[in-house]
Short mmCIF file of C-alpha atoms in Angstrom, two decimals:
data_model
loop_
_atom_site.label_atom_id
_atom_site.label_comp_id
_atom_site.label_asym_id
_atom_site.label_seq_id
_atom_site.Cartn_x
_atom_site.Cartn_y
_atom_site.Cartn_z
CA MET A 147 -59.75 5.86 -9.23
CA ILE A 148 -58.36 7.49 -12.32
CA VAL A 149 -54.62 8.09 -12.03
CA TYR A 150 -52.69 10.47 -14.19
CA ARG A 151 -49.77 8.82 -15.98
CA GLN A 152 -46.95 10.65 -17.65
CA HIS A 153 -46.59 10.22 -21.37
CA LYS A 154 -43.36 8.52 -22.38
CA PRO A 155 -41.38 9.88 -25.34
CA PRO A 156 -41.45 7.72 -28.48
CA GLY A 157 -38.70 5.15 -28.90
CA CYS A 158 -36.32 4.70 -31.82
CA GLY A 159 -37.85 1.55 -33.19
CA GLY A 160 -39.78 3.54 -35.76
CA CYS A 161 -36.66 5.46 -36.79
CA LEU A 162 -34.83 2.22 -37.53
CA LEU A 163 -37.75 0.99 -39.64
CA VAL A 164 -37.74 4.25 -41.63
CA VAL A 165 -33.99 3.90 -42.32
CA ILE A 166 -34.41 0.31 -43.51
CA LEU A 167 -37.26 1.30 -45.82
CA LEU A 168 -35.20 4.18 -47.27
CA LEU A 169 -32.27 1.85 -47.96
CA LEU A 170 -34.55 -0.66 -49.68
CA ALA A 171 -36.13 2.11 -51.73
CA LEU A 172 -32.80 3.61 -52.81
CA GLY A 173 -30.77 0.49 -53.55
CA GLY A 174 -32.81 -2.54 -52.67
CA ALA A 175 -31.57 -5.47 -50.64
CA PRO A 176 -27.92 -5.21 -51.85
CA LEU A 177 -27.56 -1.68 -50.45
CA LEU A 178 -29.22 -2.71 -47.18
CA PHE A 179 -26.83 -5.66 -46.74
CA GLU A 180 -23.87 -3.50 -47.73
CA VAL A 181 -24.71 -0.90 -45.07
CA LEU A 182 -25.37 -3.57 -42.44
CA GLY A 183 -22.09 -5.29 -43.33
CA PHE A 184 -20.20 -2.00 -43.05
CA LEU A 185 -21.73 -1.32 -39.64
CA PHE A 186 -20.96 -4.84 -38.46
CA PHE A 187 -17.33 -4.82 -39.55
CA SER A 188 -16.88 -1.26 -38.25
CA GLY A 189 -18.15 -2.41 -34.87
CA VAL A 190 -15.84 -5.44 -34.88
CA PHE A 191 -12.91 -3.22 -35.87
CA LEU A 192 -13.63 -0.77 -33.05
CA VAL A 193 -13.88 -3.61 -30.52
CA LEU A 194 -10.56 -5.04 -31.74
CA LEU A 195 -9.00 -1.58 -31.65
CA VAL A 196 -10.08 -1.09 -28.03
CA PHE A 197 -8.84 -4.58 -27.12
CA VAL A 198 -5.45 -3.98 -28.77
CA GLY A 199 -5.20 -0.60 -27.02
CA ILE A 200 -5.91 -2.12 -23.61
CA TRP A 201 -3.49 -4.99 -24.27
CA GLY A 202 -0.80 -2.61 -25.48
CA PHE A 203 -1.17 -0.38 -22.42
CA SER A 204 -1.06 -3.41 -20.13
CA GLN A 205 2.13 -4.63 -21.81
CA TYR A 206 3.65 -1.17 -21.47
CA ILE A 207 2.86 -1.03 -17.75
CA ARG A 208 4.23 -4.56 -17.26
CA ARG A 209 7.42 -3.60 -19.06
CA MET A 210 7.79 -0.47 -16.92
CA ALA A 211 7.15 -2.52 -13.76
CA SER A 212 9.77 -5.06 -14.85
CA ARG A 213 12.29 -2.30 -15.54
CA TYR A 214 11.65 -0.82 -12.12
CA GLU A 215 12.08 -4.20 -10.44
CA GLN A 216 15.34 -4.82 -12.29
CA SER A 217 16.63 -1.36 -11.37
CA GLN A 218 16.31 -2.08 -7.64
CA THR A 219 18.63 -4.03 -5.39
CA GLU A 220 17.88 -7.61 -4.42
CA SER A 221 17.53 -6.47 -0.80
CA HIS A 222 14.87 -3.92 -1.80
CA ASN A 223 12.85 -6.40 -3.85
CA GLN A 224 13.07 -9.08 -1.18
CA PHE A 225 12.04 -6.60 1.52
CA VAL A 226 8.93 -5.50 -0.41
CA PHE A 227 8.11 -9.11 -1.35
CA LEU A 228 8.22 -10.25 2.28
CA LEU A 229 6.41 -7.12 3.51
CA VAL A 230 3.51 -7.73 1.11
CA ASN A 231 3.32 -11.44 2.01
CA ILE A 232 3.33 -10.71 5.74
CA LEU A 233 0.59 -8.07 5.33
CA ILE A 234 -1.51 -10.59 3.40
CA ARG A 235 -1.07 -13.19 6.16
CA ILE A 236 -2.28 -10.60 8.69
CA ALA A 237 -5.29 -9.85 6.47
CA GLN A 238 -6.04 -13.60 6.39
CA VAL A 239 -6.32 -13.78 10.16
CA ASP A 240 -10.10 -14.25 9.90
CA GLY A 241 -9.77 -16.77 7.07
CA VAL A 242 -11.03 -14.47 4.29
CA VAL A 243 -9.34 -11.60 2.46
CA THR A 244 -11.77 -9.05 1.04
CA LYS A 245 -11.15 -6.22 -1.41
CA ALA A 246 -11.72 -3.82 1.48
CA GLU A 247 -8.75 -5.44 3.28
CA LEU A 248 -6.51 -5.31 0.20
CA ALA A 249 -7.25 -1.67 -0.62
CA PRO A 250 -5.32 -0.22 2.37
CA ILE A 251 -2.23 -2.24 1.41
CA GLU A 252 -2.17 -0.90 -2.14
CA ASN A 253 -3.11 2.58 -0.94
CA PHE A 254 -0.25 2.53 1.54
CA PHE A 255 2.28 1.95 -1.23
CA ARG A 256 0.62 4.58 -3.43
CA VAL A 257 0.24 7.35 -0.83
CA HIS A 258 2.74 6.80 1.97
CA LEU A 259 5.57 5.28 -0.07
CA ARG A 260 4.70 7.44 -3.14
CA TYR A 261 4.69 4.59 -5.66
CA ASN A 262 3.84 5.50 -9.25
CA GLN A 263 1.55 3.43 -11.49
CA SER A 264 4.21 1.03 -12.75
CA GLN A 265 5.41 0.41 -9.19
CA ILE A 266 1.82 -0.18 -8.08
CA TYR A 267 1.41 -2.70 -10.91
CA TRP A 268 4.42 -4.55 -9.49
CA VAL A 269 2.88 -4.48 -6.00
CA ARG A 270 -0.40 -5.84 -7.40
CA ASP A 271 1.48 -8.77 -8.90
CA LEU A 272 3.13 -9.39 -5.52
CA ILE A 273 -0.29 -9.30 -3.83
CA LYS A 274 -1.67 -11.85 -6.31
CA GLU A 275 1.32 -14.12 -5.69
CA ALA A 276 0.95 -13.71 -1.93
CA LEU A 277 -2.75 -14.65 -2.05
CA ALA A 278 -1.90 -17.81 -4.02
CA SER A 279 1.10 -18.70 -1.85
CA GLN A 280 0.93 -21.42 0.78
CA ALA A 281 3.91 -20.08 2.73
CA SER A 282 3.16 -19.78 6.44
CA LEU A 283 3.72 -16.63 8.47
CA ASP A 284 6.45 -18.40 10.44
CA ALA A 285 8.28 -19.32 7.24
CA LEU A 286 8.06 -15.73 5.97
CA LEU A 287 9.31 -14.31 9.26
CA ALA A 288 12.16 -16.82 9.41
CA GLU A 289 13.19 -15.76 5.90
CA PHE A 290 13.01 -12.09 6.88
CA LYS A 291 15.00 -12.60 10.08
CA GLY A 292 17.64 -14.56 8.19
CA ARG A 293 18.05 -11.89 5.51
CA PHE A 294 17.78 -8.60 7.38
CA ALA A 295 19.50 -7.03 10.36
CA TYR A 296 17.75 -5.54 13.39
CA GLU A 297 17.17 -2.06 11.91
CA PRO A 298 15.15 -3.27 8.87
CA ARG A 299 13.11 -5.42 11.25
CA LEU A 300 12.17 -2.28 13.19
CA ILE A 301 11.15 -0.62 9.91
CA LEU A 302 9.02 -3.67 9.06
CA VAL A 303 7.11 -3.50 12.36
CA GLU A 304 6.65 0.27 11.95
CA LEU A 305 5.26 -0.24 8.43
CA ILE A 306 2.87 -2.97 9.60
CA TYR A 307 1.39 -0.61 12.18
CA GLN A 308 1.14 2.16 9.59
CA VAL A 309 -0.78 -0.10 7.19
CA LEU A 310 -3.10 -1.44 9.90
CA TYR A 311 -3.94 2.03 11.16
CA THR A 312 -5.01 3.28 7.77
CA ASN A 313 -8.20 1.38 8.69
CA ALA A 314 -10.86 2.85 10.95
CA GLN A 315 -10.66 -0.17 13.25
CA VAL A 316 -7.90 -2.64 14.06
CA SER A 317 -8.91 -5.95 15.61
CA ALA A 318 -7.38 -7.49 18.71
CA GLN A 319 -6.38 -10.47 16.56
CA GLU A 320 -4.37 -8.23 14.24
CA LEU A 321 -2.60 -6.54 17.15
CA ALA A 322 -1.84 -9.95 18.65
CA MET A 323 -0.30 -11.01 15.32
CA VAL A 324 1.93 -7.92 15.28
CA GLN A 325 3.09 -8.81 18.79
CA THR A 326 3.87 -12.34 17.56
CA ILE A 327 5.78 -10.91 14.61
CA ALA A 328 7.81 -8.56 16.82
CA ASP A 329 8.64 -11.41 19.22
CA PHE A 330 9.65 -13.73 16.36
CA LEU A 331 11.94 -11.07 14.87
CA GLY A 332 13.61 -10.49 18.23
CA ILE A 333 12.36 -6.94 18.69
CA THR A 334 12.93 -5.93 22.30
CA ALA A 335 9.95 -5.00 24.45
CA TYR A 336 11.32 -1.45 24.75
CA ASP A 337 11.69 -0.96 21.00
CA HIS A 338 8.29 -2.48 20.27
CA HIS A 339 6.66 -0.24 22.87
CA ALA A 340 8.29 2.82 21.27
CA ILE A 341 6.63 1.88 17.96
CA ARG A 342 3.32 0.52 19.24
CA SER A 343 2.54 3.36 21.64
CA LYS A 344 2.30 5.83 18.76
CA TYR A 345 -0.65 3.91 17.31
CA VAL A 346 -2.33 1.89 20.06
CA GLY A 347 -4.37 3.39 22.88
CA ALA A 348 -7.13 5.88 23.52
CA GLY A 349 -6.84 8.98 21.42
CA HIS A 350 -3.84 7.75 19.47
CA GLY A 351 -3.55 8.12 15.72
CA ARG A 352 -0.96 8.90 13.12
CA THR A 353 0.59 12.29 13.72
CA PHE A 354 3.49 13.93 11.97
CA PRO A 355 6.19 16.42 12.92
CA GLY A 356 4.72 19.87 13.33
CA GLN A 357 1.15 18.68 13.95
CA GLY A 358 1.40 19.05 17.72
CA ARG A 359 1.57 16.21 20.21
CA SER A 360 0.89 15.87 23.89
CA GLU A 361 3.79 15.57 26.28
CA THR A 362 2.83 11.96 26.95
CA GLN A 363 3.14 11.18 23.24
CA TYR A 364 6.61 12.70 23.14
CA TYR A 365 7.66 10.37 25.95
CA GLU A 366 6.09 7.41 24.13
CA ILE A 367 7.97 8.18 20.91
CA LEU A 368 11.17 7.64 22.91
CA GLY A 369 9.69 4.54 24.56
CA LEU A 370 9.60 6.21 27.97
CA ALA A 371 7.01 6.70 30.68
CA PRO A 372 6.05 10.29 31.58
CA GLY A 373 8.39 11.79 34.15
CA ALA A 374 11.56 10.08 32.88
CA SER A 375 14.78 11.77 33.92
CA ALA A 376 16.90 13.94 31.63
CA GLU A 377 19.55 11.20 31.51
CA GLU A 378 16.94 8.59 30.51
CA ILE A 379 15.62 10.90 27.79
CA LYS A 380 19.10 11.48 26.38
CA SER A 381 19.97 7.76 26.51
CA ALA A 382 16.72 6.74 24.79
CA TYR A 383 17.19 9.34 22.08
CA ARG A 384 20.74 8.25 21.33
CA LYS A 385 19.77 4.58 21.19
CA LEU A 386 16.76 5.07 18.89
CA SER A 387 18.47 7.62 16.63
CA MET A 388 21.25 5.10 16.00
CA GLN A 389 18.75 2.36 15.17
CA TYR A 390 16.67 4.53 12.84
CA HIS A 391 19.54 6.35 11.15
CA PRO A 392 18.65 6.47 7.42
CA ASP A 393 22.08 5.08 6.47
CA LYS A 394 21.13 1.81 8.19
CA VAL A 395 18.40 1.15 5.60
CA THR A 396 19.82 2.77 2.45
CA HIS A 397 20.20 -0.68 0.85
CA LEU A 398 16.43 -1.18 1.10
CA GLY A 399 15.64 1.64 -1.34
CA GLU A 400 14.79 5.32 -1.35
CA GLU A 401 11.21 4.89 -0.09
CA PHE A 402 12.34 3.07 3.06
CA ARG A 403 15.11 5.57 3.64
CA ARG A 404 12.33 8.21 3.71
CA VAL A 405 10.49 6.14 6.34
CA ALA A 406 13.63 6.20 8.49
CA GLU A 407 14.00 9.95 7.92
CA GLU A 408 10.40 10.52 9.07
CA LYS A 409 11.11 8.46 12.17
CA MET A 410 14.24 10.52 12.85
CA LYS A 411 12.20 13.72 12.60
CA GLU A 412 9.80 12.35 15.21
CA LEU A 413 12.67 11.40 17.52
CA ASN A 414 14.33 14.80 17.11
CA GLU A 415 11.05 16.61 17.77
CA ALA A 416 10.42 14.55 20.91
CA TYR A 417 13.95 15.05 22.23
CA GLN A 418 13.99 18.80 21.56
CA HIS A 419 10.69 19.17 23.41
CA LEU A 420 11.48 16.95 26.40
CA LYS A 421 15.01 18.20 27.07
CA THR A 422 13.57 21.65 27.75
CA VAL A 423 10.85 20.42 30.10
#
């Protein structure tokens, strides 16, 4: 069988040969070597220029990250440090941490906490340190419990759920670890349920004020079962609004104050809806 084959365009090998012959004809071997030397050193110079540019930009970002870190309180830096380390330990539950598991952590800081590039560079350094660290989850939680009051612990558990549920699927092992973390930190069953119920269960996902929730979800935000009395609704609202008041976490930094403000909006929305039912 005779098969038609497309004709390929000519390559540049012949062009290079023509250039070499022209250089030899015009100036002989000295001109040829001079041109080749110029091209070689120009290429080396460009490579060095690119390298210096990348190095300079990296140093600039590192300097900006360092300035940011120094501008924050010790409580803020310690909170983020422990948060990152705890998230890495959760990611290591199956023994291996993949890039796909690290991406949601970085993305959470970039999108939900609105970190800029220099802040993200700082978080990347913390992630690298956490991956190399041999500190156990128990040691990290003991450090967190010793440094932070009850309200920041609630924020920590809330953030862990937020990071986990940026993934399409959350394993039973991961949820079990969050339960262990909440128990270790002394989070009451009621408070943990008020956080967990927003994320775990059929049809649950992250929703925000104004997006529309079911009546059951409004009860769950307050940690209540459907059909709770008006007095129970008021009591739950008062308790949670005191715990999540933004002033309780101001020392952690502006981004975590915003987390508390978002939580307060959810509580207010739930209370306003349920008190009229």
